[in-house]
XYZ file of C-alpha atoms in Angstrom:
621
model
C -36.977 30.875 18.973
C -34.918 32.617 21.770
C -32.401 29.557 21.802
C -31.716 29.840 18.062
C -31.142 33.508 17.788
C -27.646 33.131 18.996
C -26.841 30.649 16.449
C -28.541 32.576 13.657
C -26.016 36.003 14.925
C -23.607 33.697 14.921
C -24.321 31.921 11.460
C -24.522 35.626 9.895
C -21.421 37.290 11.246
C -19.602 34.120 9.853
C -21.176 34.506 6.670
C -20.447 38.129 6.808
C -16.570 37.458 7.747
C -16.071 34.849 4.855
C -17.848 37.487 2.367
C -15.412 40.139 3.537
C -12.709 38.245 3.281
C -13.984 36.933 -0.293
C -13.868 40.522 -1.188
C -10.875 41.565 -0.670
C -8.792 38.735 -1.756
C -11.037 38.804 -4.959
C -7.794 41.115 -6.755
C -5.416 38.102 -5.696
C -7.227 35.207 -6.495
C -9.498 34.094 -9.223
C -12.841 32.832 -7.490
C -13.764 28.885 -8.657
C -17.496 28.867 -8.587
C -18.138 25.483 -9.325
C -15.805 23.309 -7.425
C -16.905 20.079 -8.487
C -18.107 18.928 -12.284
C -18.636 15.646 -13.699
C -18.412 15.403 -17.347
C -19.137 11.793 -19.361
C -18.759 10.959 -23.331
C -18.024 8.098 -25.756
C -16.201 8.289 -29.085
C -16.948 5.939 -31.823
C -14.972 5.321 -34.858
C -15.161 2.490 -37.460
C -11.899 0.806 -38.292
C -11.172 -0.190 -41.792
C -10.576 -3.808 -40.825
C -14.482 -3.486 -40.261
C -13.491 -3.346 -36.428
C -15.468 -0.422 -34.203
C -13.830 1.557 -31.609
C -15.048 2.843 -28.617
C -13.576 5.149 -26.023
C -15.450 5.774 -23.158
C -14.527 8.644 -20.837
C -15.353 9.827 -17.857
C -14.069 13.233 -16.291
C -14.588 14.442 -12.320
C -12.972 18.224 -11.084
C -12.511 19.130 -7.518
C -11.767 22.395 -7.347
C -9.374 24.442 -4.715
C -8.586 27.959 -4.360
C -5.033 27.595 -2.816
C -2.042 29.549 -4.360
C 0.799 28.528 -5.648
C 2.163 28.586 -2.255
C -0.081 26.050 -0.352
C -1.197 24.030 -2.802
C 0.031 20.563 -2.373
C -1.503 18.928 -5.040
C -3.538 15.647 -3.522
C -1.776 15.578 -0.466
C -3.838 18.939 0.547
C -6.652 19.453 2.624
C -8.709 19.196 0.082
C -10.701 15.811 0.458
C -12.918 16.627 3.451
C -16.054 16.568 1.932
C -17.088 14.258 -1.041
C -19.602 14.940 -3.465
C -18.734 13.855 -6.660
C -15.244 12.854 -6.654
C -15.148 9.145 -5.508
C -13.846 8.919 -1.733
C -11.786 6.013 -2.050
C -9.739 7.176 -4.168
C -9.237 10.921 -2.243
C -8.534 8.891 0.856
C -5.693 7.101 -1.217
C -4.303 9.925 -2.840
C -4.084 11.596 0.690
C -3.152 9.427 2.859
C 0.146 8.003 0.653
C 0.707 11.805 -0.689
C -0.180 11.362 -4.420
C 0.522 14.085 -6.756
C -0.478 12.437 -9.617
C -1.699 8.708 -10.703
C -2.190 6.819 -13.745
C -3.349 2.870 -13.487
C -4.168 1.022 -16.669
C -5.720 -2.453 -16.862
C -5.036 -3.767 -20.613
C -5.996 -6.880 -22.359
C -5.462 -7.840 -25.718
C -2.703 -6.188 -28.776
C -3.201 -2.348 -29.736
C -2.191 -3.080 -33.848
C -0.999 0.488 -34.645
C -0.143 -0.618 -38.313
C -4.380 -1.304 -38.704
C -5.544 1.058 -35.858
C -3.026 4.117 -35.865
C -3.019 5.885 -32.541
C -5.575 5.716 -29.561
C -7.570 8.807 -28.305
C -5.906 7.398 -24.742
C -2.945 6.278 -24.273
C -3.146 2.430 -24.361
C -0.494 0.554 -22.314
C 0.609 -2.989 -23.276
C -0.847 -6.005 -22.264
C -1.360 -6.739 -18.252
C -1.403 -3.815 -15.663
C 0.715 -1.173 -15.460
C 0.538 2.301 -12.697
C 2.819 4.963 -12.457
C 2.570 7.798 -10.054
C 4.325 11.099 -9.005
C 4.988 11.208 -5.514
C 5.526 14.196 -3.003
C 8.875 13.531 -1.116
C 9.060 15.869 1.180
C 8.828 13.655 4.198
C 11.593 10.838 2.571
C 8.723 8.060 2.678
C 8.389 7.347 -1.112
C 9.387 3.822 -0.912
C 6.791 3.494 1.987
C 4.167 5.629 0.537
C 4.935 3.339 -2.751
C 4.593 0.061 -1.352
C 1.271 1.457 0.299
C -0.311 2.825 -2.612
C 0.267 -0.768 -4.311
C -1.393 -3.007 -1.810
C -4.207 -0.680 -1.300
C -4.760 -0.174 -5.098
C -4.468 -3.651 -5.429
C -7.536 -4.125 -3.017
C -9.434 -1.788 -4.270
C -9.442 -3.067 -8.071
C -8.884 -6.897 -6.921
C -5.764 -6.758 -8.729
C -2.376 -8.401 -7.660
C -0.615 -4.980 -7.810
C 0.895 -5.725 -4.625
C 3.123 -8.214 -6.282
C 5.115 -4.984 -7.730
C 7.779 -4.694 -5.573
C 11.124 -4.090 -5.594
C 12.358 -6.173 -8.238
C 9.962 -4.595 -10.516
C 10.164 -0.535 -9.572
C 11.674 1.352 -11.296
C 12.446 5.625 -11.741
C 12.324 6.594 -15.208
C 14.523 9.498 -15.545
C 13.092 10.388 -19.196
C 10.328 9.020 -19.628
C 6.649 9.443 -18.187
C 6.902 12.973 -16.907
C 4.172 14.470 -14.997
C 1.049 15.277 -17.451
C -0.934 17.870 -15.373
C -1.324 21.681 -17.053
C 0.485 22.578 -13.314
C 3.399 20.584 -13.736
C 6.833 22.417 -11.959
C 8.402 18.991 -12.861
C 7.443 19.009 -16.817
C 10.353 20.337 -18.930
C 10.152 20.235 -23.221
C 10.751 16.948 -24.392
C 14.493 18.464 -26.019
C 15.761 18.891 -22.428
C 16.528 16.611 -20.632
C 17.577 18.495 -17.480
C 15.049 18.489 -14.529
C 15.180 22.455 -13.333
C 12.155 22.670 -10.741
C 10.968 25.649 -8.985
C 9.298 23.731 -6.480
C 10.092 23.206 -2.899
C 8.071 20.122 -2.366
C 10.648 17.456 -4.063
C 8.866 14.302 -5.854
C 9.795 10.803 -7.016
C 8.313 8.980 -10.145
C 7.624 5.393 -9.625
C 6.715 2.715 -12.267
C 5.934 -0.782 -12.653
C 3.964 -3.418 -14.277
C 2.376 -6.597 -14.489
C 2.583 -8.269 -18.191
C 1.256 -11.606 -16.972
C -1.817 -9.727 -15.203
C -4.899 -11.149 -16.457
C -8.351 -8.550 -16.404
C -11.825 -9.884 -15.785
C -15.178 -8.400 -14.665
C -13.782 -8.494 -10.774
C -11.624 -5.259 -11.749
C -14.671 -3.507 -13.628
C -17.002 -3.440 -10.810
C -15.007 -1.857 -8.320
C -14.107 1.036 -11.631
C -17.509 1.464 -12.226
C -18.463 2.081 -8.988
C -16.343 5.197 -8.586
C -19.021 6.969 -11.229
C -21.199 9.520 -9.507
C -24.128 7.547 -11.474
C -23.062 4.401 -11.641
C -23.674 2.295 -14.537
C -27.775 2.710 -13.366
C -28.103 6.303 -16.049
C -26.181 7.814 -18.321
C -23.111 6.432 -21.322
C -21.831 4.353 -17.921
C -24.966 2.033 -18.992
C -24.086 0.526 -22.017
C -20.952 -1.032 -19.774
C -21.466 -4.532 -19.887
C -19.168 -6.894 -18.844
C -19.897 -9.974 -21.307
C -19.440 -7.744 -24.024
C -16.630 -5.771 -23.178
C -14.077 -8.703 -22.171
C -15.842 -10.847 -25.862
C -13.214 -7.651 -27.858
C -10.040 -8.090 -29.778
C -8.733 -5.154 -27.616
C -10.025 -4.016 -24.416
C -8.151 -1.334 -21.729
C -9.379 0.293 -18.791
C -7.673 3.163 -16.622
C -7.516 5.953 -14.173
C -6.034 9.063 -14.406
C -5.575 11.368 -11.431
C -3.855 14.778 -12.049
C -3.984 17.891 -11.158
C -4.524 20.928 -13.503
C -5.105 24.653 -13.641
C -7.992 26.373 -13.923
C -6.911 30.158 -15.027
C -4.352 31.591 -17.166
C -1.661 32.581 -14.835
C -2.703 29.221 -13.017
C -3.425 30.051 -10.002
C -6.377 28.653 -9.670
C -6.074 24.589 -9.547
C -8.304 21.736 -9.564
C -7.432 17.897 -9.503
C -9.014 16.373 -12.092
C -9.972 12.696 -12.241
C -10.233 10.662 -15.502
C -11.770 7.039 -16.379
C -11.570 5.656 -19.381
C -12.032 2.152 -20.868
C -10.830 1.262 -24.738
C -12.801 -1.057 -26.576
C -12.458 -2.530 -30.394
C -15.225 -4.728 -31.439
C -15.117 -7.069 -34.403
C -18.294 -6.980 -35.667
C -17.322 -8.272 -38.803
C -16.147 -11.872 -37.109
C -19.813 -13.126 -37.231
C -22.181 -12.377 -40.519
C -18.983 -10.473 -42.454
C -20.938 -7.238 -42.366
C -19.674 -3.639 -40.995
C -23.013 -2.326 -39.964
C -22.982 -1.847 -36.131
C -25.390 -0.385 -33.624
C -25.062 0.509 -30.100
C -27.439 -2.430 -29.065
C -25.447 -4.570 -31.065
C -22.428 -3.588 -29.688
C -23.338 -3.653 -26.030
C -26.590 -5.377 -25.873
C -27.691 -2.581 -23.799
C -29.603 1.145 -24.480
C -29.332 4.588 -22.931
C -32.628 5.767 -21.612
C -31.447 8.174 -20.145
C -28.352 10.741 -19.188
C -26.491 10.754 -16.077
C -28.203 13.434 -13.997
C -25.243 14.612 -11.847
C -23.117 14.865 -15.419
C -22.809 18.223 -16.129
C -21.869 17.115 -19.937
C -23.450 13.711 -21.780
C -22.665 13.231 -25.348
C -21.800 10.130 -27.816
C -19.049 11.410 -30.199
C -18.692 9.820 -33.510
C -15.619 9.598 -35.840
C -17.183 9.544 -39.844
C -15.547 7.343 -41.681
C -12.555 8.565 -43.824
C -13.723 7.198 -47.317
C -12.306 7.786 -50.342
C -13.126 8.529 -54.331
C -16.812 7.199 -53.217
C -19.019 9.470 -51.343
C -21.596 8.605 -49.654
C -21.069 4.846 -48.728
C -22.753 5.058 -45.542
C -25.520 6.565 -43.568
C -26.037 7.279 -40.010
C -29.137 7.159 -38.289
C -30.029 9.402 -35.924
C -29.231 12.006 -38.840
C -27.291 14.913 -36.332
C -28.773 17.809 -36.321
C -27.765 21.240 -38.087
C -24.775 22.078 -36.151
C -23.863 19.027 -34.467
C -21.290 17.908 -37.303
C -17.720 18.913 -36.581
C -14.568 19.265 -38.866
C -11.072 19.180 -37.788
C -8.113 19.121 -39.949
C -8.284 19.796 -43.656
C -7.588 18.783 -46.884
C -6.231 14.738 -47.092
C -6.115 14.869 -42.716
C -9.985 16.185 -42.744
C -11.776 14.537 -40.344
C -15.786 14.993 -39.929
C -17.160 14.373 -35.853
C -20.996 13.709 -35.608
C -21.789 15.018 -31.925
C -25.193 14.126 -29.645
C -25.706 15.558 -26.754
C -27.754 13.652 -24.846
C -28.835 16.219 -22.255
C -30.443 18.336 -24.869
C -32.054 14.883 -26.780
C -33.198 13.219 -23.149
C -35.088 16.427 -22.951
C -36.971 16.331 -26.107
C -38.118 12.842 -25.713
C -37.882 9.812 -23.315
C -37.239 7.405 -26.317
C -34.180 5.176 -25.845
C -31.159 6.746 -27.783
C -30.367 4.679 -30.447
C -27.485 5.152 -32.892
C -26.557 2.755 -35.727
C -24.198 3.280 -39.293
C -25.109 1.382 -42.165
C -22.564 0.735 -45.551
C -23.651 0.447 -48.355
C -23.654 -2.912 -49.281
C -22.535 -4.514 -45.820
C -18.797 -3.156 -46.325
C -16.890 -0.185 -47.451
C -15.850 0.203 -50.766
C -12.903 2.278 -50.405
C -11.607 3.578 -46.595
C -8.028 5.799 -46.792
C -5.473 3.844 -45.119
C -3.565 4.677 -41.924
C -0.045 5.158 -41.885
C 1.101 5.804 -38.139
C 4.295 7.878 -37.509
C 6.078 5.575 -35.048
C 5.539 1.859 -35.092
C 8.224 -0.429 -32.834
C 8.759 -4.137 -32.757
C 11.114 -5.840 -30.260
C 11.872 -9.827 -30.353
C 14.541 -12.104 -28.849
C 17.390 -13.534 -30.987
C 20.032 -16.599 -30.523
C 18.406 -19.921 -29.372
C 19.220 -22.314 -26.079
C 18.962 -21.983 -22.627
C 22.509 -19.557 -21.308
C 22.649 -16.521 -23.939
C 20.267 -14.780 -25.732
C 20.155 -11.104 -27.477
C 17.539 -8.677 -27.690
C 16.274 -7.014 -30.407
C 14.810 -3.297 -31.121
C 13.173 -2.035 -34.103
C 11.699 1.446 -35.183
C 10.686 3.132 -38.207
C 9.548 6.210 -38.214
C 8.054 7.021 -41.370
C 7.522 10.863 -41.223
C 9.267 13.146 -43.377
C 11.149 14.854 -40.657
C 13.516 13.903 -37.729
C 11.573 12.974 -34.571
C 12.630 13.110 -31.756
C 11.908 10.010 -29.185
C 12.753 8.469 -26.157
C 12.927 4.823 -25.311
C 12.135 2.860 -22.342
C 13.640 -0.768 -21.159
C 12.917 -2.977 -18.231
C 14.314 -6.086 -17.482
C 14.015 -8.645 -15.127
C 16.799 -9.369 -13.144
C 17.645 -12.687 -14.415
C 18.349 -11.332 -17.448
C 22.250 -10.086 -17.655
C 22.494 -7.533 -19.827
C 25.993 -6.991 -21.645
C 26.469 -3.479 -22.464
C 29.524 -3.565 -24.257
C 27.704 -5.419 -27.266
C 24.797 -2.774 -28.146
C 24.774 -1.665 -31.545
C 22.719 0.346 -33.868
C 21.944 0.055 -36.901
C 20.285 2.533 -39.260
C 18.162 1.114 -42.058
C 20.614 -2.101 -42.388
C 24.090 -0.303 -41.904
C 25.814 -0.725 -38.896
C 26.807 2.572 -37.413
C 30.166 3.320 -35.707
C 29.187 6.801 -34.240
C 26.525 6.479 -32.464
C 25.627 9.751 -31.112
C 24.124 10.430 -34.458
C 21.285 8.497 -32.961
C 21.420 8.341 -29.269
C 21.340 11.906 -27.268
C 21.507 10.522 -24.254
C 21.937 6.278 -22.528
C 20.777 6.000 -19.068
C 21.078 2.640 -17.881
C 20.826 0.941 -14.484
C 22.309 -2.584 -13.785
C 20.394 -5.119 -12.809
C 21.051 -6.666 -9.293
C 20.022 -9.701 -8.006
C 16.788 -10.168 -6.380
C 16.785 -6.400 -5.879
C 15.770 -4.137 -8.717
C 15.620 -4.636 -12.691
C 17.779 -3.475 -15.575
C 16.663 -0.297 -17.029
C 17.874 1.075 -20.661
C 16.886 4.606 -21.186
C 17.862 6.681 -24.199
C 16.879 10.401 -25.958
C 16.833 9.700 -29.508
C 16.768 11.240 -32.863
C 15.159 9.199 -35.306
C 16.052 10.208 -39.078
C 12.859 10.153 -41.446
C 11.489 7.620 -43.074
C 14.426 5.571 -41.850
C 14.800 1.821 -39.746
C 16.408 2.066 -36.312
C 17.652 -1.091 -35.207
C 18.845 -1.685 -31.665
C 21.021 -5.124 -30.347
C 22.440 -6.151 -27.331
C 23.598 -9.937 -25.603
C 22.255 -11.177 -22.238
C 23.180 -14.307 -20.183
C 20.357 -16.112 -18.556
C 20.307 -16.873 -14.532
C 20.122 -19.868 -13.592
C 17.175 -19.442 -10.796
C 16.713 -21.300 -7.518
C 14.165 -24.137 -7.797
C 11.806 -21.931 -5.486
C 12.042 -19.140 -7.520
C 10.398 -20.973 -10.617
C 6.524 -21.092 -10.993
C 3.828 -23.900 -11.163
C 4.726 -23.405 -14.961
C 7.985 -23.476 -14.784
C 8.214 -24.975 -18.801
C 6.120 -22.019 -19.679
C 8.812 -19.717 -19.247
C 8.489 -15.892 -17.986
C 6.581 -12.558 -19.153
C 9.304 -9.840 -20.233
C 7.667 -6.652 -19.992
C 7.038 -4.241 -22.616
C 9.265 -1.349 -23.871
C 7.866 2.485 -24.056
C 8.796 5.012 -26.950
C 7.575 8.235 -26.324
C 7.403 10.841 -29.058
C 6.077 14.254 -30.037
C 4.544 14.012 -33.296
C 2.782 16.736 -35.751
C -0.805 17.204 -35.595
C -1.589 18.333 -39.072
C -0.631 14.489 -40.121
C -3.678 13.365 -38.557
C -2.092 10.382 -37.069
C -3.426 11.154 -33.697
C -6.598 10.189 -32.082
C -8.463 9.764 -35.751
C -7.842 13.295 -36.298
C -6.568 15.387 -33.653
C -7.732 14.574 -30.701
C -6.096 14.064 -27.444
C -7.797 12.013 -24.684
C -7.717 15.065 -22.486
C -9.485 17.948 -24.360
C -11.964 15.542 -26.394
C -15.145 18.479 -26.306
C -14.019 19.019 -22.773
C -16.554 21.725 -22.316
C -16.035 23.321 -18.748
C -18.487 24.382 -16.326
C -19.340 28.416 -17.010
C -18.239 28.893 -13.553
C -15.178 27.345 -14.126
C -12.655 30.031 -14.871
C -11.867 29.869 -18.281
C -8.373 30.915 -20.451
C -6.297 27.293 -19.363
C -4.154 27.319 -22.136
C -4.119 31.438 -22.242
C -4.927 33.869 -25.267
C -1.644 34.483 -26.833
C -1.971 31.983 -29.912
C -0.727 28.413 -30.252
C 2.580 27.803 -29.635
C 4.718 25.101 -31.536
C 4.576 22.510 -28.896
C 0.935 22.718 -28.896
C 0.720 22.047 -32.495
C 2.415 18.324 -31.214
C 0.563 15.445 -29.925
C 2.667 13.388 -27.700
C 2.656 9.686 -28.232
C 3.479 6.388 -26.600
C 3.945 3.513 -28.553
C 3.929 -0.382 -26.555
C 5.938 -3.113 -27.897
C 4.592 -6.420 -27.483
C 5.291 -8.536 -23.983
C 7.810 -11.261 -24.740
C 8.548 -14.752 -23.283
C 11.462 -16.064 -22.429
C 12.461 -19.764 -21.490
C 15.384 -19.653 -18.544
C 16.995 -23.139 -17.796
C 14.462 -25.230 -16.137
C 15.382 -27.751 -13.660
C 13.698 -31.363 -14.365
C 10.978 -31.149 -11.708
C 9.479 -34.828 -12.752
C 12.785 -36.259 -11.050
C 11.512 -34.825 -7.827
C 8.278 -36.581 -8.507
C 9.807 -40.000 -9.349
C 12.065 -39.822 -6.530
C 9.346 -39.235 -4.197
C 7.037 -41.133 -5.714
C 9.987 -44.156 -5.387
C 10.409 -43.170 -1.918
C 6.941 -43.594 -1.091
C 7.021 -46.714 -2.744
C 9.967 -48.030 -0.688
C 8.817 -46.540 2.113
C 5.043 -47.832 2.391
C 6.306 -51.423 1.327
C 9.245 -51.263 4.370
C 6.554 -49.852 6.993
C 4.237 -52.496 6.225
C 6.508 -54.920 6.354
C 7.670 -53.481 9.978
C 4.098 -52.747 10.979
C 3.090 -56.649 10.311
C 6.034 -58.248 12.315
C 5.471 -55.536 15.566
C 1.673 -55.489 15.589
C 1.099 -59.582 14.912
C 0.817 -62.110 17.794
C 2.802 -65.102 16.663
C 1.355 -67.933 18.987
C 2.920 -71.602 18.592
C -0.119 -74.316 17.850
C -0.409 -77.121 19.516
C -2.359 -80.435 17.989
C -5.088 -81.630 19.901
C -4.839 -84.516 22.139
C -6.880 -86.890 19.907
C -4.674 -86.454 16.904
C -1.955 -87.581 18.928
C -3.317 -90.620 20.105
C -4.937 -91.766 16.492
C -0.948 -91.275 15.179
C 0.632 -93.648 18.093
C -2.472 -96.173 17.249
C -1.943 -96.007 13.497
C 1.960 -96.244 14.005
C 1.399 -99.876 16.533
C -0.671 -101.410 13.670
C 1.616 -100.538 11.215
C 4.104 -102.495 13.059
């Protein structure tokens, strides 16, 4: 008892000296009282090609109390102890000074002509990470090459094949997407005037021939506080996830504030995977279920989630009401409306915490048409839709091809993203535009603003950047000429005759919400019912109204990963000639082998045969 007393004076003058010092920087600073939440849903929506989607999403704060002048985003003292934030990915964001990451795993076509928009942002096929680095130490091409190799074991994922070649620095495009963002400026400028003193570097690359299996989702779903043993996490079954026409999982890591005058942060981690089933492909019908989906149940929510609900998207029908029913009915209350009049869209929302209390039955949720099928579903016309091709034929020249309609009734505003591989020249002098079929001569009617970077060989890619203005309910069309390289014969792959995966292009837009184009009505992947903790502090977005950007939902729309057929040395002469060679070679050594390794020996005949010839040869005479 004597021996503890010390530490027990001790323990309560410390407590004492952290409350005083609570108090009176209590005027200065907003106090966080929760400094870690976890926060898990899933959105369903039927598509009207009978397809479902599914979005789940997964949200984990860490909270810090630093000002505006200490806080360092990831690269902060922050990570010392881990509760629920995953520690793998702290150590990663601190040790390579991460201000903000985004990796996406995608597999399969997003059709925005049959789908509209995703609640996430859906890259194009293969892999692609981009990340905001701090720079203040000049080791961004070091920290860069880090983060890609150690992302790349973490996610068994050949990231670490992104090297130079591939990087690129977007000057335009993929700005920082954090509410504290000193590096975010409105999409019309397009002048970078930081406050900041810490400078950062964007970095981006991708993978289009990436493949994604079940070796990628384990390591994700691992970085849940619950796992996929409780909770929405459950229903995450491999067999059924990769057996979709489109299937995407990512990470997001940025940080955010927490008060109005934001000085209060907290970096906020976010998982998502993208699913659309076809659960027409089999018996025809719409009707889907959750088992039926993912062969799997909930029985029960994730007890370290601090929110657990299973968000549902009614169907947009039209002329004929009530063409489906949902079962479990939601309960008074629990049906949401945003938007109104032709963009009114009705959310059905269960929260699992409140029905896992009620009962320990299995939550099961199922929608049933009338009739197997819809009768009449309102069609989706997206704002934005691109398509890019190749043009010209054989194996030295080529052009590429750009197209985009926008068909809103106003101008939007845009900005378009190229990469190309090195081997593919790019002649500038021959881009032209043309607006629905007519060849323009001025072109700064269109373009804003060209950034482009040559290629060099073996080194870096070509990038094309531009700030457009897209008329409404107009055709952009974009040309330009390349040469092809001819490559080294080391430089081709086992598939040489294959050809080679040409990345996709990025157009980035602000669109109007009131069109209801986004997220199935208004939704944005980061505020989807993001109730906060009550100790969080509240007011992010302030009390002064809605301002005009807020009313906008910013977009980006994938083209589709091309292939492209460079000249191709014959690489069955190397076979014949060796397999000549060989030929040659084996018949000569044989040849040698027999005459140096044989014993040639000169026979005698035996006595007795020589003496029967001399007899036989006396006679004869």
């Amino acid at each position: 008892m004597h021996a503890s007393s010390p530490c027990l004076l001790l323990l309560s003058g410390a407590v004492l000296a952290l409350s005083v010092a609570a108090s009176a920087t209590s005027d200065t600073i907003p106090v966080l009282k929760a400094p870690e939440a976890f926060h898990e849903q899933l959105i369903l929506k039927p598509l009207n090609d009978g397809g479902v989607y599914s979005h789940f999403q997964f949200t984990t704060h860490i909270g810090t109390m630093m000002d505006d002048d200490h806080f360092d985003g990831a690269a902060s003292n922050l990570f010392k102890h881990y509760n629920l934030f995953p520690r793998s990915i702290g150590q990663i964001l601190h040790s390579f000074e991460v201000e903000e990451l985004h990796l996406t795993f995608t597999q399969g076509r997003w059709q925005y002509s049959d789908w509209g928009y995703p609640l996430a942002p859906s890259a194009g096929t293969g892999v692609e990470l981009w990340a905001w680095l701090n720079d203040d130490k000049r080791q961004t091409d070091e920290h860069w090459k880090g983060l890609t190799n150690t992302l790349s074991g973490l996610f068994c994922a050949s990231l670490n094949f992104i090297d130079n070649t591939i990087t690129t620095e977007p000057k335009l495009s993929f700005r920082n997407e954090g509410l504290y963002n000193t590096h975010s400026v409105p999409h019309t400028s397009y002048n970078s005037n930081s406050n900041s003193t810490i400078p950062r570097k964007l970095r981006y690359g991708s993978l289009p021939h990436e493949n994604v299996c079940t070796e990628n989702l384990t390591p994700w779903i691992k970085l849940l506080p619950c796992k996929s043993k409780a909770g929405i996490a459950s229903l995450l079954k491999s067999h059924k996830l990769f057996d979709t026409r489109f299937y995407s999982m990512a990470v997001h890591v940025r940080s955010v504030c927490e008060d109005e005058s934001c000085r209060v942060k907290s970096l906020e981690l976010v998982q998502t995977i993208t699913a659309v089933f076809d659960v027409a492909r089999n018996d025809h019908s719409f009707d889907w279920s959750l088992s039926g989906l993912f062969e799997r149940e909930i029985t029960q929510s994730c007890p370290l989630a601090s929110t657990s609900k299973v968000i549902v998207n009614l169907p947009q029908t039209t002329e004929i009401e009530n063409q489906y029913s949902l079962t479990p009915h939601p309960v008074p209350g629990a049906i949401q409306t945003e938007g109104s009049g032709d963009n009114k869209q009705e959310i059905a929302v269960y929260d699992l915490k409140k029905i896992f209390a009620e009962t320990t039955t299995p939550f099961q949720l199922s929608l049933h048409w009338d009739g197997s099928r819809p009768k009449s579903v309102r069609a989706i016309t997206p704002g934005i839709v691109a398509h890019r091709y190749f043009t010209g034929f054989g194996q030295e020249r080529g052009g590429l091809a750009i197209e985009i309609r926008n068909n809103n009734s106003q101008d939007i505003e845009a900005i378009f993203l190229d990469t190309l591989p090195w081997y593919l020249k790019l002649y500038l002098h021959t881009f032209s535009i043309q607006l629905n079929g007519k060849t323009l001569d001025n072109q700064r009617d269109l373009v804003q603003k060209m950034l482009y970077q040559p290629a060099v060989d073996r080194s870096r890619p070509a990038v094309l950047e531009m700030a457009l203005r897209l008329p409404a309910n107009s055709l952009v069309k974009f040309t330009v000429s390349f040469d092809k390289v001819f490559l080294k014969y080391t430089e081709h792959r086992p598939d040489a005759n294959r050809g080679f995966d040409v990345g996709y292009a990025v157009i980035t837009a602000q669109l109007p919400r009131e069109q209801g184009q986004i997220g199935y009505g208004g939704l944005d992947h980061m505020r989807i019912f993001q109730e906060r903790e009550a100790g969080l502090v509240q007011g992010r977005h302030g009390s002064g109204g809605v301002s005009d950007r807020e009313k906008e939902d910013k977009i980006r729309v994938y083209t589709d990963t091309l292939l492209v057929s460079l000249p191709t040395p014959d690489f069955s002469m190397p076979y014949n000639v060796i397999t000549m060679t060989c030929t040659v070679i084996s018949l000569f050594f044989g040849s040698v082998f027999n005459l140096m390794m044989r014993n040639f020996e000169v026979v005698k005949p035996p006595a007795s045969s020589k003496k029967n010839g001399k007899g036989k040869g006396k006679k004869a005479e």
